[in-house]
CSV table of N, CA and C in Angstrom, one decimal:
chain,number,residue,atom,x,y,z
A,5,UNK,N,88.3,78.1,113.5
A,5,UNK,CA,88.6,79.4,112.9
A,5,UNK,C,88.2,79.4,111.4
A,6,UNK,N,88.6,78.5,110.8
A,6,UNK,CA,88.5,78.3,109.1
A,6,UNK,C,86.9,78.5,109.1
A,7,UNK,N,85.9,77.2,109.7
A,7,UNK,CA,84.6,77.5,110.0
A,7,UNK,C,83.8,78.6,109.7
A,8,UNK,N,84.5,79.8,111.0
A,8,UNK,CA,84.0,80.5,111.7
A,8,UNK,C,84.3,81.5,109.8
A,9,UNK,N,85.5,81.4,109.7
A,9,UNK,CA,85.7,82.3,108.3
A,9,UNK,C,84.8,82.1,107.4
A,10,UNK,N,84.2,80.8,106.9
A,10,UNK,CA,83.9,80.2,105.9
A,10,UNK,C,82.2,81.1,106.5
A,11,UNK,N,81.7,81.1,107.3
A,11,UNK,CA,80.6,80.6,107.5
A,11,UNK,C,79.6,82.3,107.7
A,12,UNK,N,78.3,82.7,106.8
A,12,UNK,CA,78.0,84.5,106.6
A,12,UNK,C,76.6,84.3,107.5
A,13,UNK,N,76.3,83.0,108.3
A,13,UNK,CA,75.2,83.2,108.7
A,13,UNK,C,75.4,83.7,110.5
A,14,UNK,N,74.4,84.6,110.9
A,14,UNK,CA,75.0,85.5,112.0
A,14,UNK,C,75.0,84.8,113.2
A,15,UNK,N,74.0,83.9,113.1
A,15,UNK,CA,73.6,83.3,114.1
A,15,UNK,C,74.3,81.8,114.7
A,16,UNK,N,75.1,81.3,113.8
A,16,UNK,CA,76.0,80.4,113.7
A,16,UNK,C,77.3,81.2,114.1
A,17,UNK,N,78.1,82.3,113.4
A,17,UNK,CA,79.2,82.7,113.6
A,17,UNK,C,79.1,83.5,115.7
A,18,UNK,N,77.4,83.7,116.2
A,18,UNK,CA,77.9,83.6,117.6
A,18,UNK,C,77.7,83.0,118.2
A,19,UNK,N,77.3,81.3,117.8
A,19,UNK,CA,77.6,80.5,118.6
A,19,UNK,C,78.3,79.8,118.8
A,20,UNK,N,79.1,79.9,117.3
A,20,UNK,CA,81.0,79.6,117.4
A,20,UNK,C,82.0,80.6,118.0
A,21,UNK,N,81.1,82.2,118.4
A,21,UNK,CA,82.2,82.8,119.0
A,21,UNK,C,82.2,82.4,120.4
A,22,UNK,N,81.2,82.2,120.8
A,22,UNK,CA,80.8,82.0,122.3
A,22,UNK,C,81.7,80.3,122.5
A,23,UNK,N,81.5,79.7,121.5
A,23,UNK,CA,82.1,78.3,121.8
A,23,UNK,C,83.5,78.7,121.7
A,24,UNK,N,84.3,79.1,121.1
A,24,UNK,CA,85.9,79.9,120.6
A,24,UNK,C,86.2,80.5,122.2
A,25,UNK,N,85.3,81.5,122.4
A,25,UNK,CA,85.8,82.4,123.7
A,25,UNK,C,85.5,82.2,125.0
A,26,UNK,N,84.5,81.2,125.1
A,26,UNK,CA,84.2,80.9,126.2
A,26,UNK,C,84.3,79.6,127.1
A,27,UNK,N,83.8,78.5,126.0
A,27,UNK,CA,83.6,77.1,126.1
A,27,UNK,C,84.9,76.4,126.1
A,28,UNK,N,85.9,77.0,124.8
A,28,UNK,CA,86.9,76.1,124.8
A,28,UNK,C,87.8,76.5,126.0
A,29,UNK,N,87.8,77.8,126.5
A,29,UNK,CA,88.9,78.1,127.4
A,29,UNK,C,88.4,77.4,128.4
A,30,UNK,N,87.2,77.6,129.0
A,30,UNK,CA,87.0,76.7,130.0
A,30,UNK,C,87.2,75.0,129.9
A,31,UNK,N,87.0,74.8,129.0
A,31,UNK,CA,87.1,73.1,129.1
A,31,UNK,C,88.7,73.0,128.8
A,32,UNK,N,89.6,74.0,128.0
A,32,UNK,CA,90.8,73.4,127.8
A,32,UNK,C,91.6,73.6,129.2
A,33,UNK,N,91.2,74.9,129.5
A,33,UNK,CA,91.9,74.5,131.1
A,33,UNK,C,91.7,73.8,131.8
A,34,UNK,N,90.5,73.2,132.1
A,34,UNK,CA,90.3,72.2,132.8
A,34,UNK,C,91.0,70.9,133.0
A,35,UNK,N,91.1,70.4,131.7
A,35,UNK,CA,92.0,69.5,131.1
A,35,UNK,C,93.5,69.8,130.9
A,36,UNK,N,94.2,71.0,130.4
A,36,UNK,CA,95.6,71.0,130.1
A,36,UNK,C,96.2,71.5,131.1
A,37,UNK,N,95.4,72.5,132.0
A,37,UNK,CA,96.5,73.1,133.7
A,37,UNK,C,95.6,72.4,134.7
A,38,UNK,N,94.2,71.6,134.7
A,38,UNK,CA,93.4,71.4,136.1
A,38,UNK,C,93.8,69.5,136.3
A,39,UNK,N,94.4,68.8,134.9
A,39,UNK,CA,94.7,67.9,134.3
A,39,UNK,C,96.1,67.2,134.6
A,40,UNK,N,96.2,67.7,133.3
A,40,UNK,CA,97.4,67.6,132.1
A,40,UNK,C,98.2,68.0,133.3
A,41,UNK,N,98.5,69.5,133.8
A,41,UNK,CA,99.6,69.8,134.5
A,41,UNK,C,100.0,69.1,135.9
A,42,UNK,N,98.9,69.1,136.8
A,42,UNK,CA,98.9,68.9,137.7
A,42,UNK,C,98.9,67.6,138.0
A,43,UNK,N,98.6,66.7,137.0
A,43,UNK,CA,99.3,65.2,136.9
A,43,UNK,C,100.4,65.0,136.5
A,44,UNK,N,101.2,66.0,136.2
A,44,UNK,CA,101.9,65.7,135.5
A,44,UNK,C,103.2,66.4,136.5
A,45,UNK,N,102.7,67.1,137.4
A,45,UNK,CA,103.4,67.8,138.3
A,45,UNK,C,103.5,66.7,139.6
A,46,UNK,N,102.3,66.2,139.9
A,46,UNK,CA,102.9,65.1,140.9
A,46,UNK,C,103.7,64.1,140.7
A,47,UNK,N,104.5,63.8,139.6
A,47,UNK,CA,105.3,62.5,139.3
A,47,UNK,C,106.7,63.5,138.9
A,48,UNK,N,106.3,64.8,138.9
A,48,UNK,CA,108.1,65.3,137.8
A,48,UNK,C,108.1,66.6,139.1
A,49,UNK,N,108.8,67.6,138.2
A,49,UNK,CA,109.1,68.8,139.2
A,49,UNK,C,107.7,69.8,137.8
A,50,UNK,N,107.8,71.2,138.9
A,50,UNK,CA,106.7,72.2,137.9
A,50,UNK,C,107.6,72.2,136.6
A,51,UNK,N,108.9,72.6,136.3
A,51,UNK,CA,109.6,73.1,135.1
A,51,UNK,C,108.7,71.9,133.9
A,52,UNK,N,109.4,70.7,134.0
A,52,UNK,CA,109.1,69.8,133.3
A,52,UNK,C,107.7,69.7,133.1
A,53,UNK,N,106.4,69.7,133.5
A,53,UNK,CA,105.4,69.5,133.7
A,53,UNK,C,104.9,70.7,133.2
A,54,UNK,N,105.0,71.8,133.3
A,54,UNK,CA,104.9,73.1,132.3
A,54,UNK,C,105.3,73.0,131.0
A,55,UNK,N,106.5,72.4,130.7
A,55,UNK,CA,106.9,71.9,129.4
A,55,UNK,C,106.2,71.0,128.5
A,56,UNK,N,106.0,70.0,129.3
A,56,UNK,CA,105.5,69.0,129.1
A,56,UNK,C,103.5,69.3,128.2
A,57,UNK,N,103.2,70.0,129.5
A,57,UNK,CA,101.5,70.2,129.3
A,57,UNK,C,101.4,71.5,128.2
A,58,UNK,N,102.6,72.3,127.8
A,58,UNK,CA,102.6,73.3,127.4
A,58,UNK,C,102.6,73.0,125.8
A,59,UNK,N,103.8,72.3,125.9
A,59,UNK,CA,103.9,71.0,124.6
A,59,UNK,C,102.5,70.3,123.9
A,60,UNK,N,101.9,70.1,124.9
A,60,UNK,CA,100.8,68.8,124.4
A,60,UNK,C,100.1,69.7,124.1
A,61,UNK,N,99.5,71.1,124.8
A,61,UNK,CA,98.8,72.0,124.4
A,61,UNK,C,98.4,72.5,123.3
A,62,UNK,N,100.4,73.0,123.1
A,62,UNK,CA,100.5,73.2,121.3
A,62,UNK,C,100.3,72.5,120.1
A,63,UNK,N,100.6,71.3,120.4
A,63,UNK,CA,100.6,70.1,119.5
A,63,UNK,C,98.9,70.2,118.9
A,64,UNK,N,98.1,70.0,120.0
A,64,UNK,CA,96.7,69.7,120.0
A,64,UNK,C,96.3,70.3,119.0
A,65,UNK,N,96.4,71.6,118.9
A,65,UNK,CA,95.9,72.1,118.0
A,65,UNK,C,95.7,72.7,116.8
A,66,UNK,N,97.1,71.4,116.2
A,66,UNK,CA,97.0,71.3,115.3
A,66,UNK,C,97.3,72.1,113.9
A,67,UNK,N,98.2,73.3,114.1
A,67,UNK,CA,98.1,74.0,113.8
A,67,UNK,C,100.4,74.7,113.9
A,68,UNK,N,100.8,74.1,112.5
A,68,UNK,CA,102.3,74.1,113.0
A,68,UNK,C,102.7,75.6,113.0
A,69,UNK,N,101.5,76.5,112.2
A,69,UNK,CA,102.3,77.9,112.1
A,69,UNK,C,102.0,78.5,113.2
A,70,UNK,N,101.0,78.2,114.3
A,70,UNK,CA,101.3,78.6,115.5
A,70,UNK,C,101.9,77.9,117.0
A,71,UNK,N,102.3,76.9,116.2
A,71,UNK,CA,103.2,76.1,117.4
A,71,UNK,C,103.6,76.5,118.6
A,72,UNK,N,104.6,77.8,118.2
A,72,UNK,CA,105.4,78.2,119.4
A,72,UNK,C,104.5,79.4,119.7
A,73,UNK,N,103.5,80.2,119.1
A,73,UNK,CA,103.1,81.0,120.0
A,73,UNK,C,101.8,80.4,121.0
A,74,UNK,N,101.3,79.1,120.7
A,74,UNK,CA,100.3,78.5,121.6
A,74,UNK,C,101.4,78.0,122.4
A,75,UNK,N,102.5,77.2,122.0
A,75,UNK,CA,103.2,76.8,123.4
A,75,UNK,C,103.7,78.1,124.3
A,76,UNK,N,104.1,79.0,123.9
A,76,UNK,CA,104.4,80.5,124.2
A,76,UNK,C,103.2,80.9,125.7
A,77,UNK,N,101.9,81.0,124.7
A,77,UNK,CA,100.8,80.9,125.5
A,77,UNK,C,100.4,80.1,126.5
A,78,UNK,N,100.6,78.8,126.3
A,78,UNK,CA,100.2,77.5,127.5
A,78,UNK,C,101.1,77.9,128.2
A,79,UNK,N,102.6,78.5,128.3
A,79,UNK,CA,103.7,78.5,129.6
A,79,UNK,C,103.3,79.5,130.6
A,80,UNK,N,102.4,80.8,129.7
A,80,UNK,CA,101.9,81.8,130.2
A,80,UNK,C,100.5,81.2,131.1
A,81,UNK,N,99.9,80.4,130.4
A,81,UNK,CA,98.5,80.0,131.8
A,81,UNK,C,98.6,79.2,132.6
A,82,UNK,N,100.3,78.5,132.1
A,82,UNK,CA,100.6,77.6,133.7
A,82,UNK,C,100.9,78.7,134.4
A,83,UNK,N,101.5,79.7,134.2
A,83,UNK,CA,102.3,80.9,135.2
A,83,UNK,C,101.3,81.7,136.0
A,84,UNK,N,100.5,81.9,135.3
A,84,UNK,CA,99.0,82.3,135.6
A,84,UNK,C,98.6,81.4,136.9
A,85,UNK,N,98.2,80.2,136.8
A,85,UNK,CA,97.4,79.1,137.2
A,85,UNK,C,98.5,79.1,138.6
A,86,UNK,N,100.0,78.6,138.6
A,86,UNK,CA,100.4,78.6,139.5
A,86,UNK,C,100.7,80.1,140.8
A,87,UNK,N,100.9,81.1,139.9
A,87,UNK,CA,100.7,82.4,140.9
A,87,UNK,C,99.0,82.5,141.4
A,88,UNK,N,98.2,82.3,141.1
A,88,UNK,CA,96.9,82.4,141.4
A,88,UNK,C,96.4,81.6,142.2
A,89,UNK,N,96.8,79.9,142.1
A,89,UNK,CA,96.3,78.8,142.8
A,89,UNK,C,94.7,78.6,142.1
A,90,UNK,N,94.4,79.1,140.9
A,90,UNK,CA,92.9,78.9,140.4
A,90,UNK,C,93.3,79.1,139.0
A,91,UNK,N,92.2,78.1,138.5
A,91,UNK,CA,92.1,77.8,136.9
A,91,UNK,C,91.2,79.0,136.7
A,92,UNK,N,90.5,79.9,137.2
A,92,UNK,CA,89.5,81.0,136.9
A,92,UNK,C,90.6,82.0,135.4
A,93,UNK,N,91.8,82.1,136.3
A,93,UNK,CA,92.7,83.4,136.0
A,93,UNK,C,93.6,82.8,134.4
A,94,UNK,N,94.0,81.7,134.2
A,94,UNK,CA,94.0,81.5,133.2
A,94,UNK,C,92.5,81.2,131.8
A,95,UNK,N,91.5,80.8,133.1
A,95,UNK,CA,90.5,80.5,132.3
A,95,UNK,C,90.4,82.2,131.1
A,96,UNK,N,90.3,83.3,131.9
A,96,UNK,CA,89.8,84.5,131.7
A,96,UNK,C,91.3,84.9,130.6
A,97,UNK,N,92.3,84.9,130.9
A,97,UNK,CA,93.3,84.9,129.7
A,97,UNK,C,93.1,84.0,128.3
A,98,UNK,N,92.4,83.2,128.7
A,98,UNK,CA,92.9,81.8,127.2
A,98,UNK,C,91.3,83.0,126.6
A,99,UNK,N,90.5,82.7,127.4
A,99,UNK,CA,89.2,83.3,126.5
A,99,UNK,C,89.8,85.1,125.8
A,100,UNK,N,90.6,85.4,126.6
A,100,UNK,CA,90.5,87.2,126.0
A,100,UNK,C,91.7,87.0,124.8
A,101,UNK,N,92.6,86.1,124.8
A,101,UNK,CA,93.2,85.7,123.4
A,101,UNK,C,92.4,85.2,122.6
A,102,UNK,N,91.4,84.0,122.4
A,102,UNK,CA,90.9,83.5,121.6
A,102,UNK,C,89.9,84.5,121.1
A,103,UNK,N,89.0,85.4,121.8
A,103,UNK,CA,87.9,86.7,121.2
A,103,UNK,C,89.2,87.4,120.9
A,104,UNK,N,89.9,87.7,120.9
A,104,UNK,CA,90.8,88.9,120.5
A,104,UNK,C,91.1,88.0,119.0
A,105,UNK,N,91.7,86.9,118.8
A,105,UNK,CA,92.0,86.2,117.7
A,105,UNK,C,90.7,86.5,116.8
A,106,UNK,N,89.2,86.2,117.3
A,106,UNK,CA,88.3,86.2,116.6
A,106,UNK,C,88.0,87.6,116.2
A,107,UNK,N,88.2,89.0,117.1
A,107,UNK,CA,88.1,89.9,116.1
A,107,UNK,C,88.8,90.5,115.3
A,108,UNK,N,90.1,89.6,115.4
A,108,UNK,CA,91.1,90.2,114.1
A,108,UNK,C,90.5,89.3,112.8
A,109,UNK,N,90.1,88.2,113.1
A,109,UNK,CA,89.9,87.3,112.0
A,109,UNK,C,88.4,88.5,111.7
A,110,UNK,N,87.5,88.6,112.4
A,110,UNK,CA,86.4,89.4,111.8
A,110,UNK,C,86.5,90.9,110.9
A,111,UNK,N,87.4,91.7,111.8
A,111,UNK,CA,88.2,92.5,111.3
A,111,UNK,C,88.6,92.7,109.8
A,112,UNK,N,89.4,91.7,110.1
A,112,UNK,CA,90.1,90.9,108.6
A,112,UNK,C,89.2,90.7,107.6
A,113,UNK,N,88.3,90.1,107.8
A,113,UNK,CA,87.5,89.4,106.6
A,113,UNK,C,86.8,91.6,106.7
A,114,UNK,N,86.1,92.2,107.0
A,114,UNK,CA,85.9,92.8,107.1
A,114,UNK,C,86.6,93.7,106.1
A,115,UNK,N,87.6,94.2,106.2
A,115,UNK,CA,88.4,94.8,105.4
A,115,UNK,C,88.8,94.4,104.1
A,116,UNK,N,89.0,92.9,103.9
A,116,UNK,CA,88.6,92.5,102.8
A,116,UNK,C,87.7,92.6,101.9
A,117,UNK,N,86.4,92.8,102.2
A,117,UNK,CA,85.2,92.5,101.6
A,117,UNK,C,84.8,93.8,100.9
């Protein structure tokens, strides 16, 4: 995000959006509900294992003023993940929050300027 702020060349800012909305959701699901959870669900019960991967999620990135709304969000794409039986349906959630994040940040800088 800071990057993507910092950075007025056009051609860079969409290949960081494309990486932001599309790349990371896919690869972080893969890893934190195709992973993280589901390893983490065959040794505990789902509650704990949703907590658990939900936790690591938030942690990851790094980021303490959004703590509880990424862990907020990870409880929401295990709920996702487990009503659906497919990582597709969270995949498509994590990306429409992260471009939604990206056009407020564009937005933003926008109205600033």
């Amino acid at each position: 995000i800071k990057t993507f702020q910092a950075t007025d060349a056009t051609t860079i800012r969409i290949m960081m959006a494309f990486a932001v909305a599309v790349l990371a959701p896919v690869c972080e699901e893969v890893f934190f509900r195709g992973y993280i959870y589901a390893a983490t669900k065959r040794f505990s019960d789902r509650f704990f294992a949703c907590l658990f991967s939900s936790l690591l999620f938030a942690v990851v990135h790094h980021n303490i003023n959004a703590l509880f709304p990424l862990f907020f969000l990870a409880i929401i794409l295990v709920i996702a993940y487990e009503l659906t039986g497919s990582l597709w349906t969270p995949m498509l959630i994590h990306a429409l929050v992260n471009a939604n994040t990206l056009i407020i940040i564009q937005f933003g800088n926008a109205a600033g300027n």
